[in-house]
mmCIF file with all atom_site columns, C-alpha atoms in Angstrom:
data_model
loop_
_atom_site.group_PDB
_atom_site.id
_atom_site.type_symbol
_atom_site.label_atom_id
_atom_site.label_alt_id
_atom_site.label_comp_id
_atom_site.label_asym_id
_atom_site.label_entity_id
_atom_site.label_seq_id
_atom_site.pdbx_PDB_ins_code
_atom_site.Cartn_x
_atom_site.Cartn_y
_atom_site.Cartn_z
_atom_site.occupancy
_atom_site.B_iso_or_equiv
_atom_site.pdbx_formal_charge
_atom_site.auth_seq_id
_atom_site.auth_comp_id
_atom_site.auth_asym_id
_atom_site.auth_atom_id
_atom_site.pdbx_PDB_model_num
ATOM 1   C CA . MET W 1 1   ? -56.813 -49.191 -19.088 1.00 94.00 ? 1   MET W CA 1
ATOM 2   C CA . ASN W 1 2   ? -53.937 -49.591 -21.624 1.00 95.00 ? 2   ASN W CA 1
ATOM 3   C CA . LYS W 1 3   ? -51.381 -51.750 -20.208 1.00 96.00 ? 3   LYS W CA 1
ATOM 4   C CA . VAL W 1 4   ? -49.241 -54.257 -22.453 1.00 96.00 ? 4   VAL W CA 1
ATOM 5   C CA . PHE W 1 5   ? -46.671 -57.131 -20.522 1.00 96.00 ? 5   PHE W CA 1
ATOM 6   C CA . LEU W 1 6   ? -44.528 -58.690 -22.909 1.00 95.00 ? 6   LEU W CA 1
ATOM 7   C CA . ILE W 1 7   ? -41.374 -61.345 -22.495 1.00 96.00 ? 7   ILE W CA 1
ATOM 8   C CA . GLY W 1 8   ? -39.179 -61.701 -25.702 1.00 96.00 ? 8   GLY W CA 1
ATOM 9   C CA . ARG W 1 9   ? -35.983 -60.992 -27.305 1.00 95.00 ? 9   ARG W CA 1
ATOM 10  C CA . LEU W 1 10  ? -34.509 -58.085 -29.197 1.00 96.00 ? 10  LEU W CA 1
ATOM 11  C CA . THR W 1 11  ? -34.212 -58.849 -33.005 1.00 95.00 ? 11  THR W CA 1
ATOM 12  C CA . LYS W 1 12  ? -31.299 -56.600 -33.450 1.00 94.00 ? 12  LYS W CA 1
ATOM 13  C CA . ASP W 1 13  ? -29.501 -53.807 -31.738 1.00 95.00 ? 13  ASP W CA 1
ATOM 14  C CA . PRO W 1 14  ? -31.508 -50.948 -30.453 1.00 96.00 ? 14  PRO W CA 1
ATOM 15  C CA . GLU W 1 15  ? -31.609 -47.750 -32.428 1.00 96.00 ? 15  GLU W CA 1
ATOM 16  C CA . ILE W 1 16  ? -30.702 -44.665 -30.512 1.00 96.00 ? 16  ILE W CA 1
ATOM 17  C CA . ARG W 1 17  ? -31.643 -41.344 -31.875 1.00 95.00 ? 17  ARG W CA 1
ATOM 18  C CA . VAL W 1 18  ? -31.780 -37.822 -30.104 1.00 95.00 ? 18  VAL W CA 1
ATOM 19  C CA . THR W 1 19  ? -34.702 -35.540 -30.851 1.00 93.00 ? 19  THR W CA 1
ATOM 20  C CA . PRO W 1 20  ? -34.130 -31.906 -31.866 1.00 94.00 ? 20  PRO W CA 1
ATOM 21  C CA . ASN W 1 21  ? -35.166 -30.815 -28.267 1.00 93.00 ? 21  ASN W CA 1
ATOM 22  C CA . GLY W 1 22  ? -32.395 -33.057 -26.725 1.00 93.00 ? 22  GLY W CA 1
ATOM 23  C CA . LYS W 1 23  ? -34.433 -36.314 -25.315 1.00 95.00 ? 23  LYS W CA 1
ATOM 24  C CA . LYS W 1 24  ? -33.064 -39.590 -26.223 1.00 96.00 ? 24  LYS W CA 1
ATOM 25  C CA . VAL W 1 25  ? -35.238 -42.380 -27.679 1.00 96.00 ? 25  VAL W CA 1
ATOM 26  C CA . ALA W 1 26  ? -34.410 -46.169 -28.272 1.00 96.00 ? 26  ALA W CA 1
ATOM 27  C CA . SER W 1 27  ? -36.230 -48.033 -30.631 1.00 96.00 ? 27  SER W CA 1
ATOM 28  C CA . PHE W 1 28  ? -36.275 -51.859 -31.008 1.00 97.00 ? 28  PHE W CA 1
ATOM 29  C CA . THR W 1 29  ? -38.320 -54.834 -31.852 1.00 96.00 ? 29  THR W CA 1
ATOM 30  C CA . VAL W 1 30  ? -38.956 -57.641 -29.632 1.00 96.00 ? 30  VAL W CA 1
ATOM 31  C CA . ALA W 1 31  ? -39.671 -61.213 -31.059 1.00 96.00 ? 31  ALA W CA 1
ATOM 32  C CA . ILE W 1 32  ? -41.829 -63.280 -28.970 1.00 95.00 ? 32  ILE W CA 1
ATOM 33  C CA . ASN W 1 33  ? -42.141 -67.160 -29.662 1.00 91.00 ? 33  ASN W CA 1
ATOM 34  C CA . GLU W 1 34  ? -45.613 -68.460 -29.296 1.00 89.00 ? 34  GLU W CA 1
ATOM 35  C CA . GLY W 1 35  ? -44.907 -72.023 -29.746 1.00 88.00 ? 35  GLY W CA 1
ATOM 36  C CA . LYS W 1 36  ? -45.663 -74.092 -32.992 1.00 88.00 ? 36  LYS W CA 1
ATOM 37  C CA . ASP W 1 37  ? -48.620 -74.600 -35.315 1.00 88.00 ? 37  ASP W CA 1
ATOM 38  C CA . ALA W 1 38  ? -50.064 -77.765 -36.382 1.00 88.00 ? 38  ALA W CA 1
ATOM 39  C CA . ASP W 1 39  ? -47.729 -78.231 -39.201 1.00 90.00 ? 39  ASP W CA 1
ATOM 40  C CA . GLY W 1 40  ? -44.719 -77.766 -36.717 1.00 88.00 ? 40  GLY W CA 1
ATOM 41  C CA . GLN W 1 41  ? -43.899 -74.200 -37.880 1.00 89.00 ? 41  GLN W CA 1
ATOM 42  C CA . GLU W 1 42  ? -42.598 -71.711 -35.306 1.00 89.00 ? 42  GLU W CA 1
ATOM 43  C CA . LEU W 1 43  ? -45.031 -68.970 -34.396 1.00 91.00 ? 43  LEU W CA 1
ATOM 44  C CA . THR W 1 44  ? -43.448 -65.706 -33.695 1.00 93.00 ? 44  THR W CA 1
ATOM 45  C CA . GLN W 1 45  ? -44.761 -62.218 -33.074 1.00 93.00 ? 45  GLN W CA 1
ATOM 46  C CA . PHE W 1 46  ? -42.446 -58.865 -33.650 1.00 95.00 ? 46  PHE W CA 1
ATOM 47  C CA . PHE W 1 47  ? -43.498 -55.769 -31.774 1.00 96.00 ? 47  PHE W CA 1
ATOM 48  C CA . ASN W 1 48  ? -41.987 -52.800 -32.169 1.00 96.00 ? 48  ASN W CA 1
ATOM 49  C CA . CYS W 1 49  ? -41.138 -50.733 -29.001 1.00 96.00 ? 49  CYS W CA 1
ATOM 50  C CA . SER W 1 50  ? -39.679 -47.563 -27.922 1.00 96.00 ? 50  SER W CA 1
ATOM 51  C CA . ALA W 1 51  ? -38.540 -46.134 -24.752 1.00 96.00 ? 51  ALA W CA 1
ATOM 52  C CA . TRP W 1 52  ? -37.425 -42.336 -23.737 1.00 95.00 ? 52  TRP W CA 1
ATOM 53  C CA . GLU W 1 53  ? -34.754 -40.646 -21.731 1.00 94.00 ? 53  GLU W CA 1
ATOM 54  C CA . ARG W 1 54  ? -33.109 -42.507 -18.908 1.00 95.00 ? 54  ARG W CA 1
ATOM 55  C CA . LEU W 1 55  ? -34.634 -45.892 -20.036 1.00 95.00 ? 55  LEU W CA 1
ATOM 56  C CA . ALA W 1 56  ? -33.437 -45.313 -23.470 1.00 95.00 ? 56  ALA W CA 1
ATOM 57  C CA . GLU W 1 57  ? -29.996 -44.698 -22.059 1.00 94.00 ? 57  GLU W CA 1
ATOM 58  C CA . VAL W 1 58  ? -29.900 -48.076 -19.898 1.00 94.00 ? 58  VAL W CA 1
ATOM 59  C CA . ILE W 1 59  ? -31.186 -50.061 -23.202 1.00 95.00 ? 59  ILE W CA 1
ATOM 60  C CA . GLU W 1 60  ? -28.324 -48.382 -25.345 1.00 95.00 ? 60  GLU W CA 1
ATOM 61  C CA . ALA W 1 61  ? -25.628 -49.539 -22.558 1.00 92.00 ? 61  ALA W CA 1
ATOM 62  C CA . TYR W 1 62  ? -26.941 -52.763 -21.552 1.00 92.00 ? 62  TYR W CA 1
ATOM 63  C CA . VAL W 1 63  ? -29.477 -54.406 -23.969 1.00 93.00 ? 63  VAL W CA 1
ATOM 64  C CA . PRO W 1 64  ? -27.794 -55.721 -27.276 1.00 93.00 ? 64  PRO W CA 1
ATOM 65  C CA . LYS W 1 65  ? -29.645 -57.923 -29.675 1.00 93.00 ? 65  LYS W CA 1
ATOM 66  C CA . GLY W 1 66  ? -30.459 -61.314 -28.550 1.00 92.00 ? 66  GLY W CA 1
ATOM 67  C CA . THR W 1 67  ? -31.060 -60.124 -24.878 1.00 94.00 ? 67  THR W CA 1
ATOM 68  C CA . LYS W 1 68  ? -34.218 -61.621 -23.293 1.00 95.00 ? 68  LYS W CA 1
ATOM 69  C CA . VAL W 1 69  ? -36.271 -58.782 -21.615 1.00 96.00 ? 69  VAL W CA 1
ATOM 70  C CA . ALA W 1 70  ? -39.674 -58.328 -19.808 1.00 96.00 ? 70  ALA W CA 1
ATOM 71  C CA . ILE W 1 71  ? -41.431 -55.072 -20.552 1.00 96.00 ? 71  ILE W CA 1
ATOM 72  C CA . ILE W 1 72  ? -44.183 -53.201 -19.268 1.00 96.00 ? 72  ILE W CA 1
ATOM 73  C CA . GLY W 1 73  ? -45.676 -50.440 -21.420 1.00 96.00 ? 73  GLY W CA 1
ATOM 74  C CA . SER W 1 74  ? -48.765 -49.241 -23.495 1.00 96.00 ? 74  SER W CA 1
ATOM 75  C CA . LEU W 1 75  ? -49.955 -49.229 -26.816 1.00 96.00 ? 75  LEU W CA 1
ATOM 76  C CA . ARG W 1 76  ? -49.617 -46.060 -29.050 1.00 94.00 ? 76  ARG W CA 1
ATOM 77  C CA . ASN W 1 77  ? -51.111 -45.657 -32.436 1.00 94.00 ? 77  ASN W CA 1
ATOM 78  C CA . ARG W 1 78  ? -49.731 -43.508 -35.009 1.00 90.00 ? 78  ARG W CA 1
ATOM 79  C CA . SER W 1 79  ? -50.531 -42.403 -38.755 1.00 92.00 ? 79  SER W CA 1
ATOM 80  C CA . TRP W 1 80  ? -48.807 -40.758 -41.590 1.00 89.00 ? 80  TRP W CA 1
ATOM 81  C CA . ASP W 1 81  ? -49.368 -40.048 -45.172 1.00 92.00 ? 81  ASP W CA 1
ATOM 82  C CA . LYS W 1 82  ? -47.589 -42.260 -47.674 1.00 91.00 ? 82  LYS W CA 1
ATOM 83  C CA . PRO W 1 83  ? -45.810 -40.914 -50.742 1.00 93.00 ? 83  PRO W CA 1
ATOM 84  C CA . ASP W 1 84  ? -48.758 -42.548 -52.859 1.00 94.00 ? 84  ASP W CA 1
ATOM 85  C CA . GLY W 1 85  ? -51.368 -40.628 -50.838 1.00 92.00 ? 85  GLY W CA 1
ATOM 86  C CA . THR W 1 86  ? -52.644 -43.040 -48.953 1.00 94.00 ? 86  THR W CA 1
ATOM 87  C CA . LYS W 1 87  ? -52.598 -42.998 -44.899 1.00 92.00 ? 87  LYS W CA 1
ATOM 88  C CA . GLY W 1 88  ? -50.097 -45.632 -43.253 1.00 91.00 ? 88  GLY W CA 1
ATOM 89  C CA . TYR W 1 89  ? -50.940 -46.910 -39.607 1.00 92.00 ? 89  TYR W CA 1
ATOM 90  C CA . ALA W 1 90  ? -49.064 -48.566 -36.798 1.00 92.00 ? 90  ALA W CA 1
ATOM 91  C CA . THR W 1 91  ? -49.385 -49.744 -33.399 1.00 93.00 ? 91  THR W CA 1
ATOM 92  C CA . ASP W 1 92  ? -46.206 -49.522 -31.113 1.00 95.00 ? 92  ASP W CA 1
ATOM 93  C CA . ILE W 1 93  ? -45.595 -50.378 -27.794 1.00 96.00 ? 93  ILE W CA 1
ATOM 94  C CA . LEU W 1 94  ? -44.221 -47.426 -25.382 1.00 96.00 ? 94  LEU W CA 1
ATOM 95  C CA . VAL W 1 95  ? -42.107 -48.960 -23.000 1.00 97.00 ? 95  VAL W CA 1
ATOM 96  C CA . ARG W 1 96  ? -42.307 -47.819 -19.357 1.00 96.00 ? 96  ARG W CA 1
ATOM 97  C CA . GLU W 1 97  ? -40.608 -50.572 -17.328 1.00 95.00 ? 97  GLU W CA 1
ATOM 98  C CA . MET W 1 98  ? -38.241 -53.154 -18.577 1.00 95.00 ? 98  MET W CA 1
ATOM 99  C CA . GLU W 1 99  ? -36.567 -55.861 -16.951 1.00 94.00 ? 99  GLU W CA 1
ATOM 100 C CA . ILE W 1 100 ? -33.225 -57.731 -18.273 1.00 93.00 ? 100 ILE W CA 1
ATOM 101 C CA . LEU W 1 101 ? -33.746 -61.301 -18.027 1.00 93.00 ? 101 LEU W CA 1
ATOM 102 C CA . SER W 1 102 ? -30.765 -62.537 -19.759 1.00 87.00 ? 102 SER W CA 1
ATOM 103 C CA . SER W 1 103 ? -27.620 -63.049 -17.817 1.00 85.00 ? 103 SER W CA 1
ATOM 104 C CA . LYS W 1 104 ? -24.561 -60.893 -18.004 1.00 81.00 ? 104 LYS W CA 1
ATOM 105 C CA . THR W 1 105 ? -22.721 -63.982 -19.705 1.00 82.00 ? 105 THR W CA 1
ATOM 106 C CA . GLU W 1 106 ? -25.464 -64.595 -22.146 1.00 82.00 ? 106 GLU W CA 1
ATOM 107 C CA . ILE W 1 107 ? -25.405 -60.639 -23.004 1.00 81.00 ? 107 ILE W CA 1
ATOM 108 C CA . ASP W 1 108 ? -21.623 -60.753 -23.220 1.00 81.00 ? 108 ASP W CA 1
ATOM 109 C CA . ASN W 1 109 ? -21.922 -63.604 -25.762 1.00 80.00 ? 109 ASN W CA 1
ATOM 110 C CA . PHE W 1 110 ? -24.323 -61.734 -27.714 1.00 76.00 ? 110 PHE W CA 1
ATOM 111 C CA . LYS W 1 111 ? -21.773 -58.721 -28.150 1.00 76.00 ? 111 LYS W CA 1
ATOM 112 C CA . GLN W 1 112 ? -19.054 -61.281 -28.734 1.00 77.00 ? 112 GLN W CA 1
ATOM 113 C CA . ALA W 1 113 ? -21.015 -63.062 -31.356 1.00 74.00 ? 113 ALA W CA 1
ATOM 114 C CA . ASP W 1 114 ? -21.643 -59.554 -33.057 1.00 70.00 ? 114 ASP W CA 1
ATOM 115 C CA . THR W 1 115 ? -18.246 -58.573 -32.907 1.00 67.00 ? 115 THR W CA 1
ATOM 116 C CA . ASN W 1 116 ? -16.827 -62.055 -33.944 1.00 64.00 ? 116 ASN W CA 1
ATOM 117 C CA . PRO W 1 117 ? -19.182 -63.722 -36.151 1.00 58.00 ? 117 PRO W CA 1
ATOM 118 C CA . SER W 1 118 ? -16.590 -66.272 -37.529 1.00 57.00 ? 118 SER W CA 1
ATOM 119 C CA . GLN W 1 119 ? -16.643 -68.425 -33.981 1.00 51.00 ? 119 GLN W CA 1
ATOM 120 C CA . PRO W 1 120 ? -20.377 -69.584 -33.826 1.00 49.00 ? 120 PRO W CA 1
ATOM 121 C CA . ASP W 1 121 ? -19.610 -71.789 -31.065 1.00 47.00 ? 121 ASP W CA 1
ATOM 122 C CA . SER W 1 122 ? -18.009 -69.246 -28.805 1.00 43.00 ? 122 SER W CA 1
ATOM 123 C CA . LYS W 1 123 ? -21.545 -68.553 -27.506 1.00 44.00 ? 123 LYS W CA 1
ATOM 124 C CA . LYS W 1 124 ? -21.871 -72.240 -26.054 1.00 45.00 ? 124 LYS W CA 1
ATOM 125 C CA . ALA W 1 125 ? -18.577 -72.146 -24.264 1.00 48.00 ? 125 ALA W CA 1
ATOM 126 C CA . ASN W 1 126 ? -19.601 -69.700 -21.439 1.00 50.00 ? 126 ASN W CA 1
ATOM 127 C CA . GLN W 1 127 ? -23.390 -70.665 -21.530 1.00 51.00 ? 127 GLN W CA 1
ATOM 128 C CA . ASN W 1 128 ? -25.253 -71.070 -18.247 1.00 52.00 ? 128 ASN W CA 1
ATOM 129 C CA . PRO W 1 129 ? -26.300 -74.647 -17.857 1.00 49.00 ? 129 PRO W CA 1
ATOM 130 C CA . GLU W 1 130 ? -30.093 -73.126 -17.106 1.00 51.00 ? 130 GLU W CA 1
ATOM 131 C CA . ASP W 1 131 ? -29.970 -71.927 -20.509 1.00 53.00 ? 131 ASP W CA 1
ATOM 132 C CA . ASP W 1 132 ? -29.937 -75.329 -21.903 1.00 53.00 ? 132 ASP W CA 1
ATOM 133 C CA . LEU W 1 133 ? -33.146 -76.440 -20.181 1.00 51.00 ? 133 LEU W CA 1
ATOM 134 C CA . PRO W 1 134 ? -36.039 -77.224 -22.833 1.00 52.00 ? 134 PRO W CA 1
ATOM 135 C CA . GLU W 1 135 ? -39.002 -74.827 -23.104 1.00 54.00 ? 135 GLU W CA 1
ATOM 136 C CA . ILE W 1 136 ? -42.249 -76.173 -21.914 1.00 50.00 ? 136 ILE W CA 1
ATOM 137 C CA . ASP W 1 137 ? -45.710 -75.600 -23.656 1.00 53.00 ? 137 ASP W CA 1
ATOM 138 C CA . VAL W 1 138 ? -48.169 -75.763 -20.883 1.00 50.00 ? 138 VAL W CA 1
ATOM 139 C CA . GLU W 1 139 ? -50.904 -75.860 -23.256 1.00 55.00 ? 139 GLU W CA 1
ATOM 140 C CA . GLN W 1 140 ? -49.719 -79.443 -24.093 1.00 54.00 ? 140 GLN W CA 1
ATOM 141 C CA . LEU W 1 141 ? -49.809 -80.648 -20.621 1.00 51.00 ? 141 LEU W CA 1
ATOM 142 C CA . ASN W 1 142 ? -52.441 -82.409 -19.376 1.00 50.00 ? 142 ASN W CA 1
ATOM 143 C CA . VAL W 1 143 ? -52.362 -81.365 -15.543 1.00 49.00 ? 143 VAL W CA 1
ATOM 144 C CA . GLN W 1 144 ? -55.362 -80.632 -13.462 1.00 51.00 ? 144 GLN W CA 1
ATOM 145 C CA . MET W 1 145 ? -54.751 -77.247 -11.616 1.00 48.00 ? 145 MET W CA 1
ATOM 146 C CA . PRO W 1 146 ? -55.514 -77.173 -8.016  1.00 49.00 ? 146 PRO W CA 1
ATOM 147 C CA . PHE W 1 147 ? -57.352 -74.204 -8.396  1.00 43.00 ? 147 PHE W CA 1
#
């Protein structure tokens, strides 16, 4: 079985292309925060993703940089010949399903911040109060689970 489940945020606006045979593809990177290391440094993983056809159209229209998404997909390996004669390898995620987890207000604030970077506090003005809730590291909790 080759199945991947991710929740993270887009690091930049998706790159949209159309193949020579007319199929649309959206390429983007998702950042996933994994907490902090022993020194207090943020641990973040970055995953390259691609989505095709109708899903690419939805991503182009509704998913800007910063949007929190849940992704279901599969791993894809690819290789190419580098100019220096060596072989390059990469593993990407082929997105099959996506759910947008950011609110419409939050997405609108991301779009506004990209078009008007001189107002960094404008993002806070319309922010949903739930967005201010702290993230809880469940591994730090010492709670006995009932199962």
